[in-house]
CSV table of C-alpha atoms in Angstrom, one decimal:
chain,number,residue,atom,x,y,z
A,1,MET,CA,12.0,-23.8,2.3
A,2,THR,CA,9.3,-24.7,0.7
A,3,GLY,CA,10.3,-25.7,-2.7
A,4,LYS,CA,8.5,-23.4,-4.7
A,5,TYR,CA,9.6,-20.1,-6.9
A,6,GLN,CA,12.5,-21.4,-6.6
A,7,LYS,CA,13.4,-20.3,-10.3
A,8,VAL,CA,11.2,-17.1,-11.5
A,9,ALA,CA,10.9,-15.0,-14.5
A,10,TYR,CA,11.7,-11.8,-13.0
A,11,TYR,CA,9.9,-7.9,-14.1
A,12,PRO,CA,11.9,-5.4,-12.1
A,13,GLY,CA,9.9,-2.2,-14.2
A,14,CYS,CA,11.0,1.2,-15.2
A,15,ALA,CA,10.9,2.5,-11.9
A,16,LEU,CA,13.7,0.2,-10.9
A,17,GLU,CA,15.8,1.3,-13.3
A,18,GLY,CA,15.7,4.4,-11.9
A,19,THR,CA,14.7,6.2,-9.0
A,20,GLY,CA,14.3,2.6,-7.4
A,21,HIS,CA,17.4,1.4,-8.8
A,22,ALA,CA,18.3,0.8,-4.9
A,23,TYR,CA,15.2,-1.7,-4.7
A,24,ASN,CA,16.4,-3.9,-7.6
A,25,ARG,CA,19.8,-4.5,-6.8
A,26,SER,CA,19.0,-5.5,-3.0
A,27,THR,CA,15.9,-7.4,-4.4
A,28,LYS,CA,19.1,-8.9,-7.2
A,29,ALA,CA,21.5,-9.3,-4.1
A,30,VAL,CA,18.9,-11.7,-1.3
A,31,GLY,CA,18.0,-13.7,-4.5
A,32,LYS,CA,21.2,-14.8,-5.2
A,33,LYS,CA,21.8,-14.5,-1.2
A,34,LEU,CA,18.9,-17.7,-0.8
A,35,GLY,CA,20.0,-19.4,-3.9
A,36,LEU,CA,17.1,-17.7,-5.9
A,37,ASP,CA,17.7,-17.6,-9.3
A,38,LEU,CA,15.7,-14.4,-10.9
A,39,VAL,CA,15.7,-14.4,-14.7
A,40,GLU,CA,15.0,-11.2,-16.3
A,41,LEU,CA,12.1,-11.1,-19.1
A,42,LYS,CA,14.1,-10.3,-22.6
A,43,ASN,CA,13.0,-7.2,-24.1
A,44,TRP,CA,10.2,-6.1,-21.8
A,45,ASN,CA,8.0,-3.5,-21.5
A,46,CYS,CA,6.5,-0.9,-19.4
A,47,CYS,CA,3.1,-2.2,-17.5
A,48,GLY,CA,1.3,0.4,-18.9
A,49,ALA,CA,1.6,1.8,-15.1
A,50,MET,CA,-0.6,4.2,-14.3
A,51,GLU,CA,-0.2,6.8,-17.2
A,52,VAL,CA,-1.4,4.3,-19.8
A,53,LYS,CA,-4.0,2.8,-18.1
A,54,ASN,CA,-5.8,6.5,-17.2
A,55,ILE,CA,-5.9,7.5,-20.7
A,56,ASP,CA,-6.5,3.7,-22.3
A,57,PRO,CA,-7.0,1.4,-20.1
A,58,LYS,CA,-7.7,-1.8,-22.6
A,59,LEU,CA,-4.2,-0.8,-24.2
A,60,GLN,CA,-2.1,-0.8,-20.4
A,61,THR,CA,-3.9,-4.8,-20.6
A,62,TYR,CA,-2.1,-5.4,-23.9
A,63,LEU,CA,1.2,-3.7,-22.7
A,64,SER,CA,1.0,-6.3,-19.4
A,65,ALA,CA,0.2,-9.0,-21.2
A,66,ARG,CA,2.8,-8.6,-23.7
A,67,ASN,CA,4.8,-9.1,-20.8
A,68,LEU,CA,3.0,-12.3,-19.9
A,69,SER,CA,4.4,-13.3,-23.3
A,70,ILE,CA,7.8,-13.1,-22.9
A,71,ALA,CA,7.7,-15.1,-19.4
A,72,ASP,CA,5.5,-18.3,-21.2
A,73,ASP,CA,7.5,-18.2,-24.6
A,74,MET,CA,10.9,-17.9,-22.1
A,75,GLY,CA,9.3,-21.4,-20.4
A,76,PHE,CA,7.7,-19.7,-16.8
A,77,ASP,CA,5.4,-20.3,-15.5
A,78,THR,CA,5.4,-17.6,-12.9
A,79,VAL,CA,6.5,-13.3,-12.9
A,80,MET,CA,8.0,-11.6,-9.8
A,81,ALA,CA,7.7,-7.9,-10.4
A,82,PRO,CA,8.5,-6.1,-7.1
A,83,CYS,CA,7.0,-3.0,-8.3
A,84,ASN,CA,3.6,-2.5,-6.3
A,85,GLY,CA,2.6,-0.9,-9.7
A,86,CYS,CA,4.2,-3.7,-11.9
A,87,TYR,CA,2.4,-6.1,-10.0
A,88,HIS,CA,-1.3,-4.6,-9.9
A,89,ASN,CA,-1.0,-4.4,-13.6
A,90,LEU,CA,0.0,-7.4,-14.4
A,91,LYS,CA,-2.3,-9.0,-11.9
A,92,LYS,CA,-5.1,-6.3,-13.4
A,93,ALA,CA,-4.3,-7.3,-17.1
A,94,GLU,CA,-5.2,-11.1,-15.9
A,95,TYR,CA,-8.6,-10.7,-14.3
A,96,ASP,CA,-9.1,-8.3,-18.1
A,97,LEU,CA,-8.5,-11.2,-19.6
A,98,ALA,CA,-10.0,-14.1,-17.9
A,99,ASN,CA,-13.2,-11.4,-17.8
A,100,ASP,CA,-13.7,-8.8,-20.5
A,101,GLU,CA,-14.0,-9.7,-23.8
A,102,PRO,CA,-13.2,-6.0,-25.1
A,103,SER,CA,-9.8,-6.3,-23.5
A,104,ARG,CA,-9.4,-10.2,-24.8
A,105,GLU,CA,-10.2,-8.3,-28.3
A,106,VAL,CA,-7.6,-5.9,-27.6
A,107,ASN,CA,-5.2,-7.9,-27.1
A,108,GLU,CA,-5.6,-10.2,-29.8
A,109,ARG,CA,-5.4,-7.6,-32.4
A,110,LEU,CA,-2.0,-5.5,-31.1
A,111,SER,CA,-0.8,-8.7,-31.0
A,112,SER,CA,-1.1,-10.1,-33.8
A,113,LYS,CA,0.0,-6.8,-35.1
A,114,ALA,CA,2.8,-6.0,-32.9
A,115,GLY,CA,4.2,-9.9,-34.5
A,116,HIS,CA,4.2,-12.5,-31.1
A,117,ALA,CA,1.3,-14.7,-29.1
A,118,THR,CA,-1.5,-13.6,-27.6
A,119,TYR,CA,-1.4,-14.1,-24.0
A,120,GLU,CA,-3.7,-15.8,-23.0
A,121,SER,CA,-4.4,-15.9,-19.7
A,122,GLY,CA,-3.6,-18.8,-17.1
A,123,LYS,CA,-0.7,-19.1,-18.7
A,124,VAL,CA,2.0,-17.3,-15.8
A,125,GLU,CA,1.2,-16.5,-11.9
A,126,THR,CA,2.2,-12.6,-11.6
A,127,ILE,CA,3.9,-12.9,-8.2
A,128,HIS,CA,5.3,-9.8,-5.9
A,129,ALA,CA,8.5,-10.5,-4.4
A,130,LEU,CA,6.8,-10.6,-0.5
A,131,ASP,CA,5.0,-14.2,-2.6
A,132,TRP,CA,8.5,-15.0,-4.0
A,133,ILE,CA,10.4,-14.5,-0.1
A,134,LYS,CA,7.8,-15.9,1.6
A,135,HIS,CA,6.7,-19.4,-0.1
A,136,SER,CA,10.7,-19.9,-1.7
A,137,ILE,CA,12.1,-19.9,2.0
A,138,GLY,CA,9.5,-19.0,4.5
A,139,GLU,CA,9.8,-17.3,7.4
A,140,GLU,CA,12.3,-21.1,9.4
A,141,GLY,CA,14.1,-20.9,6.1
A,142,ILE,CA,15.3,-17.1,6.9
A,143,ARG,CA,16.0,-17.5,10.7
A,144,GLN,CA,18.0,-20.4,9.4
A,145,ARG,CA,19.7,-17.8,7.8
A,146,VAL,CA,20.4,-15.3,9.4
A,147,LYS,CA,23.3,-13.6,10.4
A,148,ASN,CA,22.6,-10.4,11.8
A,149,SER,CA,19.2,-10.2,13.5
A,150,LEU,CA,17.7,-6.7,13.1
A,151,LYS,CA,17.2,-7.5,16.9
A,152,GLY,CA,15.9,-4.4,19.1
A,153,LEU,CA,15.1,-2.6,15.1
A,154,LYS,CA,10.8,-1.3,15.3
A,155,VAL,CA,9.8,-1.5,12.1
A,156,ALA,CA,6.7,-0.3,10.6
A,157,ASN,CA,5.6,-2.1,7.7
A,158,TYR,CA,3.6,-0.3,4.8
A,159,TYR,CA,2.0,-2.1,1.9
A,160,GLY,CA,0.8,1.1,0.3
A,161,CYS,CA,-1.7,0.9,-1.3
A,162,MET,CA,-1.3,-0.7,-5.3
A,163,TYR,CA,-0.3,-4.2,-3.1
A,164,THR,CA,-4.0,-5.2,-2.7
A,165,ARG,CA,-6.4,-2.7,-4.3
A,166,PRO,CA,-9.2,-3.3,-5.8
A,167,ARG,CA,-9.3,-6.8,-4.3
A,168,HIS,CA,-10.8,-8.5,-7.3
A,169,ILE,CA,-8.2,-8.5,-9.4
A,170,PHE,CA,-6.0,-10.9,-6.4
A,171,PRO,CA,-8.3,-13.7,-6.1
A,172,GLU,CA,-5.8,-16.0,-4.6
A,173,LYS,CA,-5.1,-13.4,-1.4
A,174,ASP,CA,-8.1,-13.3,1.8
A,175,LYS,CA,-7.7,-17.2,1.4
A,176,GLY,CA,-7.7,-17.4,5.1
A,177,PRO,CA,-4.2,-19.4,7.2
A,178,GLY,CA,-1.1,-19.1,5.1
A,179,THR,CA,-2.5,-16.0,1.9
A,180,GLU,CA,-2.2,-11.7,2.2
A,181,SER,CA,-5.0,-10.0,4.1
A,182,THR,CA,-6.5,-7.6,2.1
A,183,SER,CA,-7.9,-5.4,4.4
A,184,LYS,CA,-4.7,-6.0,6.9
A,185,PRO,CA,-1.5,-6.9,5.4
A,186,HIS,CA,1.3,-9.4,6.6
A,187,PHE,CA,3.8,-11.0,4.4
A,188,MET,CA,6.2,-8.6,5.5
A,189,ASP,CA,5.9,-7.6,8.9
A,190,GLU,CA,6.3,-11.6,8.9
A,191,ILE,CA,9.2,-11.8,6.5
A,192,LEU,CA,11.0,-9.6,8.5
A,193,ALA,CA,10.0,-10.4,12.2
A,194,ALA,CA,11.9,-13.8,10.8
A,195,ALA,CA,15.1,-11.6,10.7
A,196,GLY,CA,14.6,-10.5,14.0
A,197,ALA,CA,12.8,-7.3,13.3
A,198,GLU,CA,10.4,-6.2,15.9
A,199,ASN,CA,7.1,-4.6,14.6
A,200,VAL,CA,4.8,-2.5,15.2
A,201,ASP,CA,1.3,-2.6,15.0
A,202,TYR,CA,0.5,0.2,12.2
A,203,PRO,CA,-2.2,1.5,12.1
A,204,LEU,CA,-1.9,2.8,8.4
A,205,LYS,CA,-0.2,0.0,6.7
A,206,THR,CA,-2.8,0.6,3.2
A,207,ALA,CA,-3.4,4.4,3.7
A,208,CYS,CA,-2.9,6.2,0.8
A,209,CYS,CA,0.0,8.7,0.6
A,210,GLY,CA,-0.7,10.6,-2.5
A,211,GLY,CA,2.2,9.1,-4.8
A,212,ALA,CA,0.3,9.8,-7.9
A,213,HIS,CA,0.0,13.3,-7.0
A,214,ALA,CA,3.8,13.4,-6.1
A,215,LEU,CA,4.4,16.2,-8.7
A,216,SER,CA,0.4,17.5,-9.5
A,217,ASP,CA,-0.3,18.2,-6.6
A,218,SER,CA,2.9,17.9,-3.7
A,219,ASP,CA,1.0,19.5,-1.2
A,220,THR,CA,-1.5,17.1,-1.0
A,221,SER,CA,1.0,14.2,-0.6
A,222,THR,CA,3.4,16.1,1.4
A,223,LYS,CA,0.5,16.3,4.1
A,224,LEU,CA,-0.7,12.1,3.7
A,225,VAL,CA,3.3,11.2,3.8
A,226,LEU,CA,3.9,13.6,7.4
A,227,ASN,CA,1.3,12.3,8.7
A,228,LEU,CA,2.4,8.0,7.9
A,229,LEU,CA,6.0,10.0,9.1
A,230,THR,CA,4.3,11.4,12.2
A,231,THR,CA,2.0,8.8,12.6
A,232,ALA,CA,4.8,5.7,12.1
A,233,GLU,CA,6.7,7.7,15.5
A,234,ALA,CA,3.7,7.7,17.1
A,235,CYS,CA,3.6,4.5,17.1
A,236,GLY,CA,7.4,4.0,17.7
A,237,ALA,CA,9.2,2.6,14.8
A,238,ASP,CA,12.8,3.6,13.8
A,239,VAL,CA,12.0,2.6,10.1
A,240,ILE,CA,9.0,2.1,8.0
A,241,ALA,CA,10.0,-1.1,6.1
A,242,THR,CA,8.6,-0.1,1.9
A,243,GLU,CA,8.2,-2.6,-0.8
A,244,CYS,CA,6.6,-0.1,-3.6
A,245,PRO,CA,9.6,2.3,-5.6
A,246,THR,CA,6.3,5.0,-5.4
A,247,CYS,CA,6.0,4.3,-1.9
A,248,HIS,CA,9.2,5.1,-1.2
A,249,THR,CA,10.3,8.1,-3.3
A,250,GLY,CA,7.3,10.2,-2.2
A,251,LEU,CA,8.2,8.7,1.5
A,252,GLU,CA,11.8,10.1,0.7
A,253,MET,CA,10.6,13.6,-1.0
A,254,HIS,CA,7.9,14.6,1.0
A,255,GLN,CA,10.2,14.2,4.0
A,256,VAL,CA,11.8,16.5,3.2
A,257,ARG,CA,9.4,19.0,1.3
A,258,ALA,CA,7.6,18.5,4.6
A,259,GLU,CA,10.0,19.7,6.5
A,260,LYS,CA,11.2,22.8,3.7
A,261,VAL,CA,8.1,23.7,3.2
A,262,LEU,CA,6.1,22.9,6.1
A,263,GLY,CA,8.7,23.5,8.9
A,264,ARG,CA,7.9,19.4,10.3
A,265,LYS,CA,11.1,17.6,10.1
A,266,THR,CA,11.0,14.1,11.1
A,267,SER,CA,13.2,11.1,11.6
A,268,VAL,CA,11.8,8.1,11.0
A,269,LYS,CA,14.7,6.5,8.4
A,270,ILE,CA,12.7,4.8,5.5
A,271,LEU,CA,14.0,1.3,3.9
A,272,TYR,CA,13.0,-1.2,1.3
A,273,PHE,CA,11.8,-4.5,3.0
A,274,THR,CA,14.6,-6.2,0.4
A,275,GLN,CA,17.8,-3.9,2.0
A,276,LEU,CA,16.6,-4.8,6.1
A,277,LEU,CA,16.4,-8.6,4.7
A,278,GLY,CA,19.5,-8.7,2.8
A,279,MET,CA,21.4,-7.2,5.7
A,280,ALA,CA,20.2,-9.4,8.2
A,281,LEU,CA,21.2,-11.8,6.0
A,282,GLY,CA,24.3,-11.0,6.1
A,283,LEU,CA,24.3,-8.9,2.9
A,284,LYS,CA,26.5,-5.0,3.4
A,285,PRO,CA,24.6,-1.9,3.3
A,286,LYS,CA,26.2,-1.1,0.1
A,287,ALA,CA,25.6,-4.1,-1.8
A,288,VAL,CA,21.4,-3.4,-0.8
A,289,GLY,CA,22.0,0.5,-2.0
A,290,VAL,CA,21.6,2.2,0.9
A,291,GLN,CA,23.3,4.5,-0.1
A,292,GLU,CA,21.2,5.5,-2.7
A,293,ASN,CA,18.4,6.2,-0.6
A,294,PHE,CA,17.5,9.6,-0.3
A,295,SER,CA,16.7,8.9,3.4
A,296,ASP,CA,20.3,8.6,5.4
A,297,ALA,CA,19.5,5.7,7.4
A,298,MET,CA,23.8,4.6,8.1
A,299,PRO,CA,23.3,6.2,11.5
A,300,LEU,CA,20.4,3.8,12.5
A,301,ILE,CA,22.3,0.7,11.0
A,302,ARG,CA,25.6,1.4,12.5
A,303,GLU,CA,23.7,1.8,16.2
A,304,LYS,CA,22.2,-1.4,15.2
A,305,GLY,CA,24.8,-3.1,14.3
A,306,LEU,CA,23.6,-3.8,10.4
A,307,ALA,CA,27.2,-2.6,8.9
B,1,MET,CA,-24.1,10.8,15.7
B,2,SER,CA,-23.9,14.2,17.7
B,3,GLY,CA,-22.7,17.7,16.6
B,4,ALA,CA,-19.8,16.5,14.8
B,5,ALA,CA,-21.6,15.9,11.7
B,6,LEU,CA,-21.6,19.6,11.3
B,7,LEU,CA,-17.8,20.4,11.5
B,8,SER,CA,-16.0,21.3,7.9
B,9,ILE,CA,-12.7,18.9,7.1
B,10,ASP,CA,-10.9,21.4,8.2
B,11,ASP,CA,-12.2,21.3,12.1
B,12,VAL,CA,-11.9,17.9,11.8
B,13,GLN,CA,-8.1,18.0,11.2
B,14,GLN,CA,-7.8,19.9,14.1
B,15,ARG,CA,-9.9,18.5,16.4
B,16,ALA,CA,-7.8,15.4,15.5
B,17,ASP,CA,-4.4,17.2,15.9
B,18,ALA,CA,-5.9,18.5,19.6
B,19,ILE,CA,-6.4,14.7,21.0
B,20,VAL,CA,-3.0,14.1,19.8
B,21,ALA,CA,-1.1,16.9,21.5
B,22,MET,CA,-3.8,15.8,25.1
B,23,THR,CA,-1.7,14.7,27.8
B,24,ASP,CA,-2.0,10.6,29.3
B,25,ASP,CA,-4.3,12.1,31.9
B,26,ALA,CA,-6.3,13.7,30.3
B,27,LEU,CA,-6.7,11.1,27.8
B,28,SER,CA,-7.4,8.5,30.0
B,29,ARG,CA,-10.0,10.6,31.8
B,30,ASP,CA,-11.9,10.6,29.2
B,31,ALA,CA,-11.2,7.9,27.3
B,32,THR,CA,-14.7,6.1,26.5
B,33,ALA,CA,-16.2,9.7,25.5
B,34,LEU,CA,-13.3,10.5,23.0
B,35,ALA,CA,-12.9,6.4,21.4
B,36,ASP,CA,-16.8,7.5,20.4
B,37,GLU,CA,-15.6,11.0,19.8
B,38,LEU,CA,-13.1,9.7,16.9
B,39,LEU,CA,-16.3,7.4,15.4
B,40,GLU,CA,-17.9,10.7,15.1
B,41,LEU,CA,-15.1,12.9,13.9
B,42,GLY,CA,-14.7,10.4,10.6
B,43,GLU,CA,-18.4,10.8,10.3
B,44,ALA,CA,-18.4,14.1,9.9
B,45,VAL,CA,-15.4,13.6,7.4
B,46,LEU,CA,-17.7,11.6,5.3
B,47,LEU,CA,-21.2,13.4,5.1
B,48,ALA,CA,-18.8,16.4,4.3
B,49,TRP,CA,-18.1,14.1,1.0
B,50,LEU,CA,-21.4,14.0,0.6
B,51,ALA,CA,-22.7,16.9,1.5
B,52,SER,CA,-20.3,18.7,-1.1
B,53,LYS,CA,-21.7,15.7,-4.0
B,54,GLY,CA,-25.3,16.6,-3.5
B,55,ARG,CA,-26.1,13.5,-1.5
B,56,ALA,CA,-28.1,12.3,1.4
B,57,PRO,CA,-26.1,10.6,4.2
B,58,ALA,CA,-27.8,7.3,4.6
B,59,ASP,CA,-28.7,6.9,8.0
B,60,GLY,CA,-28.3,2.4,7.9
B,61,GLU,CA,-25.4,0.7,9.3
B,62,VAL,CA,-22.9,-2.0,8.2
B,63,GLU,CA,-21.3,-3.9,11.0
B,64,GLY,CA,-23.0,-2.3,13.6
B,65,PHE,CA,-21.1,1.4,12.9
B,66,ARG,CA,-22.6,4.1,10.6
B,67,LEU,CA,-19.1,5.6,9.4
B,68,LEU,CA,-18.3,2.4,7.9
B,69,ALA,CA,-22.1,2.4,5.6
B,70,LEU,CA,-21.2,6.6,5.2
B,71,HIS,CA,-18.3,5.3,3.8
B,72,ARG,CA,-20.2,2.6,1.6
B,73,GLN,CA,-22.6,5.1,0.5
B,74,GLY,CA,-18.9,7.3,-0.3
B,75,ALA,CA,-17.3,4.7,-2.6
B,76,LYS,CA,-20.3,3.5,-4.6
B,77,GLY,CA,-20.1,5.1,-8.1
B,78,ASP,CA,-16.4,6.5,-7.2
B,79,PRO,CA,-13.8,3.1,-6.9
B,80,SER,CA,-11.2,6.0,-5.8
B,81,PHE,CA,-12.8,6.3,-2.7
B,82,ASN,CA,-12.0,2.5,-1.3
B,83,ALA,CA,-8.3,4.2,-0.9
B,84,CYS,CA,-9.8,4.8,3.0
B,85,ARG,CA,-12.2,2.1,3.2
B,86,GLU,CA,-9.3,0.6,5.8
B,87,THR,CA,-8.2,3.7,7.4
B,88,CYS,CA,-11.8,4.2,8.5
B,89,ARG,CA,-11.8,0.4,9.4
B,90,GLU,CA,-9.2,1.4,11.9
B,91,VAL,CA,-10.9,4.3,13.3
B,92,VAL,CA,-13.5,1.4,14.1
B,93,TYR,CA,-11.1,-0.7,15.1
B,94,HIS,CA,-9.1,2.1,17.8
B,95,ARG,CA,-12.3,3.2,19.3
B,96,ASN,CA,-13.0,-0.7,20.1
B,97,LEU,CA,-10.1,-1.1,21.2
B,98,ILE,CA,-10.7,1.1,24.3
B,99,LEU,CA,-13.8,0.9,24.7
B,100,HIS,CA,-12.8,-2.9,25.4
B,101,ASP,CA,-10.2,-1.7,28.0
B,102,PRO,CA,-10.5,1.8,29.1
B,103,ALA,CA,-8.4,1.3,31.9
B,104,SER,CA,-6.0,-0.2,30.0
B,105,PRO,CA,-2.5,1.9,30.6
B,106,ASP,CA,-2.0,1.5,26.6
B,107,VAL,CA,-5.8,3.6,26.2
B,108,ALA,CA,-3.3,6.9,25.6
B,109,ARG,CA,-1.3,5.9,22.6
B,110,THR,CA,-4.3,3.8,21.1
B,111,LEU,CA,-6.5,7.5,21.0
B,112,ARG,CA,-3.5,9.1,20.0
B,113,LEU,CA,-2.8,6.7,17.1
B,114,GLY,CA,-6.5,6.7,16.7
B,115,ALA,CA,-6.8,10.4,16.2
B,116,MET,CA,-4.1,10.0,13.8
B,117,VAL,CA,-5.9,7.6,11.8
B,118,VAL,CA,-8.7,10.5,11.1
B,119,ALA,CA,-6.2,12.7,10.7
B,120,HIS,CA,-5.4,10.6,7.7
B,121,LEU,CA,-8.8,10.1,6.9
B,122,ALA,CA,-9.1,14.3,7.1
B,123,LEU,CA,-6.3,14.5,4.8
B,124,PHE,CA,-7.3,12.1,2.3
B,125,ILE,CA,-11.1,13.1,1.4
B,126,GLY,CA,-10.2,16.8,1.6
B,127,GLY,CA,-7.8,16.3,-1.5
B,128,LYS,CA,-9.7,14.4,-2.8
B,129,LEU,CA,-12.1,17.2,-2.5
B,130,GLN,CA,-9.2,19.4,-4.0
B,131,GLU,CA,-8.5,16.2,-6.7
B,132,ALA,CA,-10.7,14.6,-7.9
B,133,GLY,CA,-8.3,12.0,-8.9
B,134,LEU,CA,-6.5,11.1,-5.2
B,135,GLY,CA,-6.9,7.2,-5.1
B,136,GLU,CA,-7.4,6.3,-8.9
B,137,PHE,CA,-4.0,5.0,-8.7
B,138,CYS,CA,-4.9,2.1,-7.0
B,139,CYS,CA,-8.3,1.7,-7.1
B,140,SER,CA,-9.7,2.2,-9.8
B,141,SER,CA,-10.4,-0.5,-12.5
B,142,ARG,CA,-12.8,0.8,-14.2
B,143,PRO,CA,-13.2,-0.7,-17.1
B,144,VAL,CA,-13.8,-3.6,-15.3
B,145,ARG,CA,-15.9,-2.2,-12.4
B,146,GLN,CA,-18.1,0.3,-14.6
B,147,PRO,CA,-21.1,-1.7,-14.7
B,148,GLU,CA,-20.6,-2.3,-10.7
B,149,THR,CA,-20.7,1.5,-10.5
B,150,LEU,CA,-24.1,4.2,-10.1
B,151,ASN,CA,-24.5,6.8,-12.3
B,152,PRO,CA,-24.0,9.6,-10.0
B,153,ILE,CA,-26.1,11.9,-11.9
B,154,ALA,CA,-28.9,9.9,-12.2
B,155,GLU,CA,-28.4,9.2,-8.4
B,156,SER,CA,-29.3,12.5,-7.2
B,157,ALA,CA,-32.0,13.4,-10.3
């Protein structure tokens, strides 16, 4: 245990209250099991996601900054966002407020109009759920707590896009040993390896899944996802581990669609890394929301002795 | 760069699928040539993208590879293009793995995975040709990056 991030502000974001509910459940369950405190932001709002960002990026900066302001008001210097979209947007807001005067002006004006303190960059650090586990408990801490090893489970770790791109909003990454890499991220690999998983060398761990176009251009997304799934299978993976609700939903949804529309069936399962870690720590599949997933991983979970 | 420059994105897709479907023996026998072909197929995809934008492809190399130079050129003015940056690097990586040890027992598997990475590049760029916003979700941070980007109209003038 490193002692960092034992108690942090928690920003679940919209997706984790909807399609990504299993991620919310498993993140909280893992935190509780590990003795880590998550305190949800009071009256949090949308981070601006892609809808607002694409139309009015400065408004997105404000929306994310308001969440950071709430964390600051609650006395936290760290906020943890498990969703890649939220994590990315809070980091982007932090970058914009530190480097872009017009963004600062809009944030100040809207904060004043809304009647809350204006967030100033540098006061609150945004971390992902992977940073949270990696730096609070660490691999050795996980190894000591494993009750049901993931031994024999071959995992392709899929990080998606927003965890590492664009690089300039993640100044803490690419700083050498112990830090995350934007070109070949590895925190999830390390966490799950500590839980006993056998990671496969997955060459598409940050490749595009077409997530934002899942509904508007389904065929493109289905083809991209199908290639992600077949490549994971070619790597020998039983499971694709995810750390983003958009990626997770896209992989599940288009796995079904690929079979229906393209006649291409794939059998690799899709689970949040927090679900895998939770089961390794001794939590029941239901406690980490496996039944909420679209992809039925229960037969595999039973086969591997995790249920 | 060879005749791959003349390939369409669909051609690349089909060739990548054909490599994936080859037997282990066939892959192992021609490993070095197929490894170089992976690079050419990747270059063909990026050349198709540049051609669609009316831009002349760069002749240079980045870190010794034209593929990476073409990617860098393609990303100018379009940050969302960076969604395939690591995919291009994975193509190079798989090619290098094979050239490093063409007699490795893993060579057929490495070639197949390399071909699947090329297929992903073709799917992504092919998708962007139909839907320019593909990749905007992650890579664009336009308000900050805008001054760094080139004006495509001015560039082509």
